[in-house]
Coordinates of C-alpha atoms in Angstrom, one line a residue:
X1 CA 1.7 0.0 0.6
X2 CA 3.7 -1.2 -2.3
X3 CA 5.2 -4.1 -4.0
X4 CA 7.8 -6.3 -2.3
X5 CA 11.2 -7.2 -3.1
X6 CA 11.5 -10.3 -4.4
X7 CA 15.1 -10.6 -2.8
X8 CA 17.3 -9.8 -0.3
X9 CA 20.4 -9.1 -2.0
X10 CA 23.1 -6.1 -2.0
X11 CA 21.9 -3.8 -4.8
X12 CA 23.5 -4.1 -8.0
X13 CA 23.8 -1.4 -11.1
X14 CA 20.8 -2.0 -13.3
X15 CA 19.5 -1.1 -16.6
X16 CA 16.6 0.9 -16.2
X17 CA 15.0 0.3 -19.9
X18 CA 11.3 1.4 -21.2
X19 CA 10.3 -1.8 -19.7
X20 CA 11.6 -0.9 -16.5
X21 CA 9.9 2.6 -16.0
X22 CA 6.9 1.3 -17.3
X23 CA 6.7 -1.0 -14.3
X24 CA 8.1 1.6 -11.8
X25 CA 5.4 3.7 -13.1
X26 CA 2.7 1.8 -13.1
X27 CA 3.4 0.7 -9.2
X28 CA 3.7 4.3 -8.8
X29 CA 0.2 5.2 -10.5
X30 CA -1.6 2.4 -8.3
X31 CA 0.2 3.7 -4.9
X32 CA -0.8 7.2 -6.0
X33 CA -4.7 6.2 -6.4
X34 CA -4.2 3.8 -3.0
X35 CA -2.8 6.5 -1.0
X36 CA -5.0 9.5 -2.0
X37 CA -7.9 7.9 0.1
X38 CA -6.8 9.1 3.3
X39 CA -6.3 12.8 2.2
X40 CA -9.8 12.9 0.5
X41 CA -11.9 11.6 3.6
X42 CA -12.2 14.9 5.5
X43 CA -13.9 16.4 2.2
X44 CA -16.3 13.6 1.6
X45 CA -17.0 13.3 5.3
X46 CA -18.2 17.3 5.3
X47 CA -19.5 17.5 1.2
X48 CA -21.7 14.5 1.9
X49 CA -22.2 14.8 6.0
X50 CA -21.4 11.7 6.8
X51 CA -20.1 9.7 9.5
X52 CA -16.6 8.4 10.7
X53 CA -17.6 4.8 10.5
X54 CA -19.8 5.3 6.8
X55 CA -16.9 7.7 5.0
X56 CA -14.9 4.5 6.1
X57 CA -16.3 2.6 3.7
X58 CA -14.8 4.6 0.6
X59 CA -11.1 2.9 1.8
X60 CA -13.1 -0.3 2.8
X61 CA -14.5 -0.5 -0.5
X62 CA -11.0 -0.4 -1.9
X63 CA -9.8 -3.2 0.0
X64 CA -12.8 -5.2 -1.2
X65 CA -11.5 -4.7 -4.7
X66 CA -8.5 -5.8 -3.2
X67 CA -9.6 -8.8 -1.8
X68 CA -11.7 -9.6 -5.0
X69 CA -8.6 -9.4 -7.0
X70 CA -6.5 -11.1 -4.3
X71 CA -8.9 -14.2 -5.0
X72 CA -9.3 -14.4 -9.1
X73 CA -6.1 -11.8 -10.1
X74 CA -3.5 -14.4 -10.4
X75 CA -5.5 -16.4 -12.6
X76 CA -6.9 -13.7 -15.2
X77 CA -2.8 -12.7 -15.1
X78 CA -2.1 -15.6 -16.3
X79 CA -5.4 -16.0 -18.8
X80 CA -4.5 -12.6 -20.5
X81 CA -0.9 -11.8 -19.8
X82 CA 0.8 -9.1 -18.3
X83 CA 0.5 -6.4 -20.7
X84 CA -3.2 -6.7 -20.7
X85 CA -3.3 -6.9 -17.1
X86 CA -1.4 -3.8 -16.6
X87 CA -3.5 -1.5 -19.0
X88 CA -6.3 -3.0 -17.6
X89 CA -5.3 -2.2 -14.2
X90 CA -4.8 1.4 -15.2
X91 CA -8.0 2.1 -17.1
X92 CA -9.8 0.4 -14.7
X93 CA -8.2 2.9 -11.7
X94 CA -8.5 5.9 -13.7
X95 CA -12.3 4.4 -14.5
X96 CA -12.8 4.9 -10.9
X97 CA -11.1 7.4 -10.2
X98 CA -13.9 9.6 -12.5
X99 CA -16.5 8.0 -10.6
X100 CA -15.3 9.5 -7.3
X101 CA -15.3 13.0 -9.3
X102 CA -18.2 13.0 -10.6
X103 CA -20.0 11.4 -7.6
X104 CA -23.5 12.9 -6.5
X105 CA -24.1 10.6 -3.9
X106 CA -21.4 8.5 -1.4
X107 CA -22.7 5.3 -2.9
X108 CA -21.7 6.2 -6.5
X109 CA -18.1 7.3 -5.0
X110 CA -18.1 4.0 -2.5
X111 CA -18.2 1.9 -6.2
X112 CA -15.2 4.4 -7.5
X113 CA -13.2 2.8 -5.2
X114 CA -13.9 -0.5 -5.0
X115 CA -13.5 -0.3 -9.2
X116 CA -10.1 1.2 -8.3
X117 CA -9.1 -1.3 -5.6
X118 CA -10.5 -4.8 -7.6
X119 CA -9.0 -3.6 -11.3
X120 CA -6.1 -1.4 -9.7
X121 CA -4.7 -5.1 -7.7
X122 CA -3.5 -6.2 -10.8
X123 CA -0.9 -3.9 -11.2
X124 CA 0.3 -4.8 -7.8
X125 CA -0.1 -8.3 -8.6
X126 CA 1.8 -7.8 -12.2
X127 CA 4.7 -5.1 -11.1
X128 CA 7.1 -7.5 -8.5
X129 CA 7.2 -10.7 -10.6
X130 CA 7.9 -8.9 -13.7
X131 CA 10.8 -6.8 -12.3
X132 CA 12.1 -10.0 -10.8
X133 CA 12.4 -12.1 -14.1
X134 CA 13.5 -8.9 -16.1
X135 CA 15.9 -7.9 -13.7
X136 CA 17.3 -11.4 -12.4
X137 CA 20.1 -10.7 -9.7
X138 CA 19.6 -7.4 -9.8
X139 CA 15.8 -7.7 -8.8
X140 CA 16.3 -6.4 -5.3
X141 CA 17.6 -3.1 -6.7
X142 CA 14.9 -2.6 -9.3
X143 CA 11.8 -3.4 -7.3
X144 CA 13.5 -1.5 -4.7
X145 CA 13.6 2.0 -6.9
X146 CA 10.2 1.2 -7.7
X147 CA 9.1 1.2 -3.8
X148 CA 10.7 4.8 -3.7
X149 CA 9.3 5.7 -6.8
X150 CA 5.9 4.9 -5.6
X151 CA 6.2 7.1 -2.5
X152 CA 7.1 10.3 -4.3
X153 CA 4.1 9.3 -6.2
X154 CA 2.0 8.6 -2.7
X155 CA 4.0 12.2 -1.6
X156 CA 2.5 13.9 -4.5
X157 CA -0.8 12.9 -3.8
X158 CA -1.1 14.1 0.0
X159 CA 0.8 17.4 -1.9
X160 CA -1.6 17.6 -4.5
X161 CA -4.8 17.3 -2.4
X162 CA -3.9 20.3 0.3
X163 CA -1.9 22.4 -2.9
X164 CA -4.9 22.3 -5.4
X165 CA -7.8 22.8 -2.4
X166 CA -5.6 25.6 -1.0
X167 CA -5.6 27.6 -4.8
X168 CA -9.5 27.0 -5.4
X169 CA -9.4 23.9 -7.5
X170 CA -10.8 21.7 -5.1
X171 CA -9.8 18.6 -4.2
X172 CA -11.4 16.4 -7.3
X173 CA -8.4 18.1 -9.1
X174 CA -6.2 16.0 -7.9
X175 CA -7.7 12.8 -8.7
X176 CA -8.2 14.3 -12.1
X177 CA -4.8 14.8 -11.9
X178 CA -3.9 10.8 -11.2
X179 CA -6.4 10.5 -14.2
X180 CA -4.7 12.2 -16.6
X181 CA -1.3 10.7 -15.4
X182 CA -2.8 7.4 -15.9
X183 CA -4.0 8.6 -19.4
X184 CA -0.5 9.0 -20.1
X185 CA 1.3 6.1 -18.5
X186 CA -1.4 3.9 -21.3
X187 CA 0.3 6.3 -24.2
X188 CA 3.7 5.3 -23.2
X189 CA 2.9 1.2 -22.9
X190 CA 2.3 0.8 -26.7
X191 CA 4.5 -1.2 -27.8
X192 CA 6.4 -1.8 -24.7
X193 CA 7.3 -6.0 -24.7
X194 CA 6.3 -7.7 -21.5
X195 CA 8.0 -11.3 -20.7
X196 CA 5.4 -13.5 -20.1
X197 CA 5.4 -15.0 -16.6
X198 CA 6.9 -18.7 -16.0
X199 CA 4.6 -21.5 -15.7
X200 CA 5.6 -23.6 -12.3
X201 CA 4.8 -27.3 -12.2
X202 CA 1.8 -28.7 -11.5
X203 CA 1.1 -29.3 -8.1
X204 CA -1.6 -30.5 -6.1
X205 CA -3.8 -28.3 -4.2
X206 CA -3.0 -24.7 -2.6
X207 CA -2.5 -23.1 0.5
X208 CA -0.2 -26.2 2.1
X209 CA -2.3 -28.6 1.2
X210 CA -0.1 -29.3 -1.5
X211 CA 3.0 -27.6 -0.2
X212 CA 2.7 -24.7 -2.4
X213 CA 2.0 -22.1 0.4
X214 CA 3.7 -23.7 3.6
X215 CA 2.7 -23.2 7.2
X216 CA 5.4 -20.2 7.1
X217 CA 3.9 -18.4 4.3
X218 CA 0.7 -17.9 6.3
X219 CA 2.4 -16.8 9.3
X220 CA 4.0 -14.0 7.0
X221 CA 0.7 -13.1 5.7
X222 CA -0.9 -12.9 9.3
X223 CA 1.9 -10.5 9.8
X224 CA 1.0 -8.4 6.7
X225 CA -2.1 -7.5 7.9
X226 CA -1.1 -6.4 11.4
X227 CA 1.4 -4.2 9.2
X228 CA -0.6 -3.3 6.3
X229 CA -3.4 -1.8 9.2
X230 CA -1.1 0.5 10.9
X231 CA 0.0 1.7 7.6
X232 CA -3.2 2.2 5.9
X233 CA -4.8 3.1 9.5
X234 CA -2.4 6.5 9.3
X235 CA -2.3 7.1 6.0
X236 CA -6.5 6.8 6.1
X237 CA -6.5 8.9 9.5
X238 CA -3.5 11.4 10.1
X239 CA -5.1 14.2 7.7
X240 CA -8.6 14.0 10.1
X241 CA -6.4 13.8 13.1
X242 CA -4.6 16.7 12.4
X243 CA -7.4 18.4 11.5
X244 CA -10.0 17.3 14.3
X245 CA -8.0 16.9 17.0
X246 CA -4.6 19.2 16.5
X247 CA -7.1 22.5 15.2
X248 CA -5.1 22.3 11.7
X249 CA -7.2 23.7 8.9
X250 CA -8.1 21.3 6.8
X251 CA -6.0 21.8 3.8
X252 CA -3.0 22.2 6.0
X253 CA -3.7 19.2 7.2
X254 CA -3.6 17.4 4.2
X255 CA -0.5 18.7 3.1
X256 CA 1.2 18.3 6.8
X257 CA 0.0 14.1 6.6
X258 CA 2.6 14.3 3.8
X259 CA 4.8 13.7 6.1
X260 CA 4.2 10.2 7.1
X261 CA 4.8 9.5 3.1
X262 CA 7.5 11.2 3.3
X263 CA 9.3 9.1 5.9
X264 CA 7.9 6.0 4.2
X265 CA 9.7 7.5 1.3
X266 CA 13.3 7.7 2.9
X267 CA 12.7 4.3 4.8
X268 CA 12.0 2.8 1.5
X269 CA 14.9 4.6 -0.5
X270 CA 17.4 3.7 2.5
X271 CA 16.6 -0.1 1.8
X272 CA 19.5 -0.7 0.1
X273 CA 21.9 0.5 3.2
X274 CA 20.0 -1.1 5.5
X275 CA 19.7 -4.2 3.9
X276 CA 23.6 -4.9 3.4
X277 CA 24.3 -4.2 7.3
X278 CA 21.6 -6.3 9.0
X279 CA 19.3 -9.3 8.5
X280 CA 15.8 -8.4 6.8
X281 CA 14.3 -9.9 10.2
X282 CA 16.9 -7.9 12.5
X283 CA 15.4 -5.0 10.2
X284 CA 11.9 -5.7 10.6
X285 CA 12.2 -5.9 14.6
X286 CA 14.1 -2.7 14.5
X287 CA 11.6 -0.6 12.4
X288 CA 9.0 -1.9 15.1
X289 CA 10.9 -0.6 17.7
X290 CA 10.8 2.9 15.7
X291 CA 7.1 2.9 15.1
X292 CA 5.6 2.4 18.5
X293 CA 7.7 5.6 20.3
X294 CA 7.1 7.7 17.2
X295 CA 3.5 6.7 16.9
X296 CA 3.0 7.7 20.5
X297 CA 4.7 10.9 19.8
X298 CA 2.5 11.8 16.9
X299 CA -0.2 11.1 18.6
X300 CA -0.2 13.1 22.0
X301 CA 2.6 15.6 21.2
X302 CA 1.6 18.9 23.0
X303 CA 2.8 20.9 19.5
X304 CA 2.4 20.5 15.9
X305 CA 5.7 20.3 15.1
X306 CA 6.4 17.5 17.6
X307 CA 3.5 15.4 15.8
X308 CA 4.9 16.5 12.4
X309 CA 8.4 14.8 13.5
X310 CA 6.5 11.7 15.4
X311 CA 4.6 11.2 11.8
X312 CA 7.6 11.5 9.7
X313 CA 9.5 8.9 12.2
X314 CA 6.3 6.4 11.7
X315 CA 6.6 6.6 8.5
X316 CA 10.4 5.5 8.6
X317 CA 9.5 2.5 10.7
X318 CA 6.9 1.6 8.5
X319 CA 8.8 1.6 5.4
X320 CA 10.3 -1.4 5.2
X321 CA 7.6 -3.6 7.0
X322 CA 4.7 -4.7 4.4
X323 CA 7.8 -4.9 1.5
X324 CA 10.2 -7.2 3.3
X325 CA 7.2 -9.1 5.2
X326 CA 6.0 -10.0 1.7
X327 CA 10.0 -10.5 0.6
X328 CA 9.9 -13.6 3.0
X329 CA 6.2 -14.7 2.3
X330 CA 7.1 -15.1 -1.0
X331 CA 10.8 -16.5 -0.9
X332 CA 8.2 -19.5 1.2
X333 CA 6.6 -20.0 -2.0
X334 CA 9.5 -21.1 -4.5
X335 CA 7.9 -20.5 -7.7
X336 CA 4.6 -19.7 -7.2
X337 CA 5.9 -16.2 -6.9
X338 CA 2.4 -14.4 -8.9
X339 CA -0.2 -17.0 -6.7
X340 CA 2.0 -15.6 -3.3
X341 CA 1.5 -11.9 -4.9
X342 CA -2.4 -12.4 -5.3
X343 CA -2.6 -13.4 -1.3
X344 CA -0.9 -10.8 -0.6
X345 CA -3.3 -8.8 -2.2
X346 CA -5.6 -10.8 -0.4
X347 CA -4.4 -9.8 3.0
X348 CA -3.6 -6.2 2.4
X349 CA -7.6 -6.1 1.2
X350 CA -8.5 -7.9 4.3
X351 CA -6.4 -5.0 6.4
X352 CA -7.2 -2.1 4.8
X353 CA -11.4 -3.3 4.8
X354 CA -11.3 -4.2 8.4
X355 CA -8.9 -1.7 10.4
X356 CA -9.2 1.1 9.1
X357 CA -12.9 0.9 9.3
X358 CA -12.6 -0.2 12.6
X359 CA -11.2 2.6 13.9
X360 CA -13.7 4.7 12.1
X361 CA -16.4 3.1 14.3
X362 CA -14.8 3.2 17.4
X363 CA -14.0 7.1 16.8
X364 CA -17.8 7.5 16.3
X365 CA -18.1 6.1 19.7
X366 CA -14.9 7.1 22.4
X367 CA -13.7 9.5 19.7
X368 CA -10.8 9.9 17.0
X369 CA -7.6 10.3 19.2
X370 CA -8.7 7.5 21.5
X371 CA -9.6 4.9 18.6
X372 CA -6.2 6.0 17.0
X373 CA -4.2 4.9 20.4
X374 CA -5.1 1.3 19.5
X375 CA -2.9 1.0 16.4
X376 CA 0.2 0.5 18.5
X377 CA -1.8 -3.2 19.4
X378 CA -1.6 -4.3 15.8
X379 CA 2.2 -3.2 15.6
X380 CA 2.7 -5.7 18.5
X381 CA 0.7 -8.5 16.7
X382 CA 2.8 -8.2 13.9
X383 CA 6.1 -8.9 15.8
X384 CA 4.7 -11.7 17.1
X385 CA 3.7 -13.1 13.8
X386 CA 6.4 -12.1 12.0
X387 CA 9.0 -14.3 15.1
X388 CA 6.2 -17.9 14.7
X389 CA 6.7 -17.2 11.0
X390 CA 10.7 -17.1 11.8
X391 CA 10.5 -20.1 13.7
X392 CA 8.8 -22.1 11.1
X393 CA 11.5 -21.6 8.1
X394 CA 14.1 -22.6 10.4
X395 CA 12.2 -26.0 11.1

């Protein structure tokens, strides 16, 4: 999951200033620490014995951050500004991060991430509106890079995990490693100007009942957590399937999950080309007719190398779904672009707390590969959103 496009335009040559990679990286840092949750589970599941449905709650507590900072980001955005929101973000992820390290208990690491998710959010509430008013017409292109950008940095983490595990480290070495990478991201934001965001017009109310989130909007953001599940569901999951109920060694495992991250990667790089030959709507129906054959394939291919190739192929349908679902949630919005950001954030937390887990508890009770067949269901949901939400612009 990463920051949407705020258009749907043909890319266009950019300058890609300090400002510029400071926001690409700082999207990339938060995806890293987002993403590394699913590759860490197996190890906190065995270090601290716990079960599917309780080592759930470490990504669950994340998306309560997310929700938190879904509710109240937007407005300490605009309090501070967007500098302090970003270093803020970072510390406070990096903050977290440490806490999951150093954890003696699950409760201690459970608080890690929910620091990480709540403090983290404003990054991802930051990130898109600033590349949009840097950028202008060429906003498309640059938040685009910055979605591919994030997935080498999602990529890394599923690497690092299984890389520094398989050479004695341990797999708290990689999170150190997202800490010190943070550490450094700070350095290079001194002195880096940030535009300060554009006030909209008063208006009355919120959430259409001032016609400043319209009845499309929602229908958008219903679909973004049908999405966002699937996504976060796989990316929470794959490594313990692959290692529970494929036989791969655990470490393997977590390397081999790289590959859903890596067909999010070339999904989200191919935007671009995509983009310029179909509708983003056309694109979004296509990428669910990708997921649902390759998710099936992942999940009950007779070889590893089969589920490899079904994992990479969910990944490339997935790619474009949360970023150009959020595109048209927040085209609805007109210029409320940061408040139609922070609900986003809002539904992704919502997702991530309440699917993932769910499948967690449902493996504790008919088992990991059946609980894993539902995710197709949500997929479905989302098409069906995603057409009401259709319907509703064009009224």
């Amino acid at each position: 999951m990463t920051a949407p496009s705020s258009t749907l335009s043909a890319p266009a040559p950019i300058r890609r200033d300090r400002l510029t990679w400071a926001a690409y990286l700082a999207l990339a840092q938060f995806t890293f620490f987002l993403n590394i949750q699913g590759n860490i589970i197996p190890f906190l599941k065995d270090e601290f014995d716990l079960s599917y449905r309780v080592v759930t709650l470490h990504p669950a507590a994340v998306a309560a951050g997310l929700i938190v900072s879904g509710l109240i980001g937007e407005r300490l955005t605009r309090k501070h500004g967007r500098l302090w929101s970003v270093v803020v973000g970072l510390a406070g992820m990096a903050i977290g991060a440490l806490a999951i390290i150093v954890a003696p208990h699950p409760v201690v690491s459970i608080l890690g991430c929910f620091l990480m998710g709540a403090v983290g959010c404003l990054v991802l509430i930051i990130v898109p509106n600033l590349l949009a008013d840097w950028h202008g017409v060429n906003s498309s292109v640059a938040i685009g890079e910055a979605n591919g950008i994030s997935y080498v940095a999602s990529l890394t983490a599923a690497m690092a995990v299984g890389l520094f595990v398989a050479i004695g480290f341990g797999w708290r070495a990689a999170l150190l490693l997202g800490v010190v990478l943070a550490g450094l991201l700070l350095v290079f934001l001194r002195g880096v100007p940030m535009p300060a965001a554009a006030t909209p017009a008063a208006t009355a109310g919120e959430g259409g009942r001032g016609g400043r989130l319209p009845m499309a909007y929602w229908f958008y953001w219903l679909a973004i957590i049908a999405f966002v599940g699937v996504e976060q569901s796989v990316l929470v999951w794959a490594t313990e399937f692959l290692a529970r109920v494929k036989g791969v060694p655990v470490a393997s495992a977590a390397i081999t999950a790289g590959a859903f991250s890596f067909g999010m990667l070339v999904g989200r790089l191919s935007s671009a080309f995509v983009l310029t030959r179909m509708t983003a709507a056309r694109a979004l129906y296509l990428s669910a007719i990708v997921t649902l054959p390759a998710f099936f394939l992942f999940w009950g291919a007779p070889s590893l190398t089969l589920a490899v190739i079904g994992l990479f192929a969910v990944g490339l349908g997935c790619a474009l779904q949360y970023p150009l679902t959020l595109t048209k949630a927040i085209v609805t919005a007109g210029p409320f672009g940061e408040l139609a950001t922070a609900r986003g954030s809002l539904a992704s937390g919502l997702s991530i707390l309440i699917i993932p887990w769910a499948i967690g508890a449902l493996a504790d009770r008919i088992g990991l590969s059946a609980a894993i067949s539902m995710l197709p269901l949500f997929t479905v949901a989302a098409v069906v959103f995603l057409f009401a939400g259709e319907r509703a612009v064009r009224r």
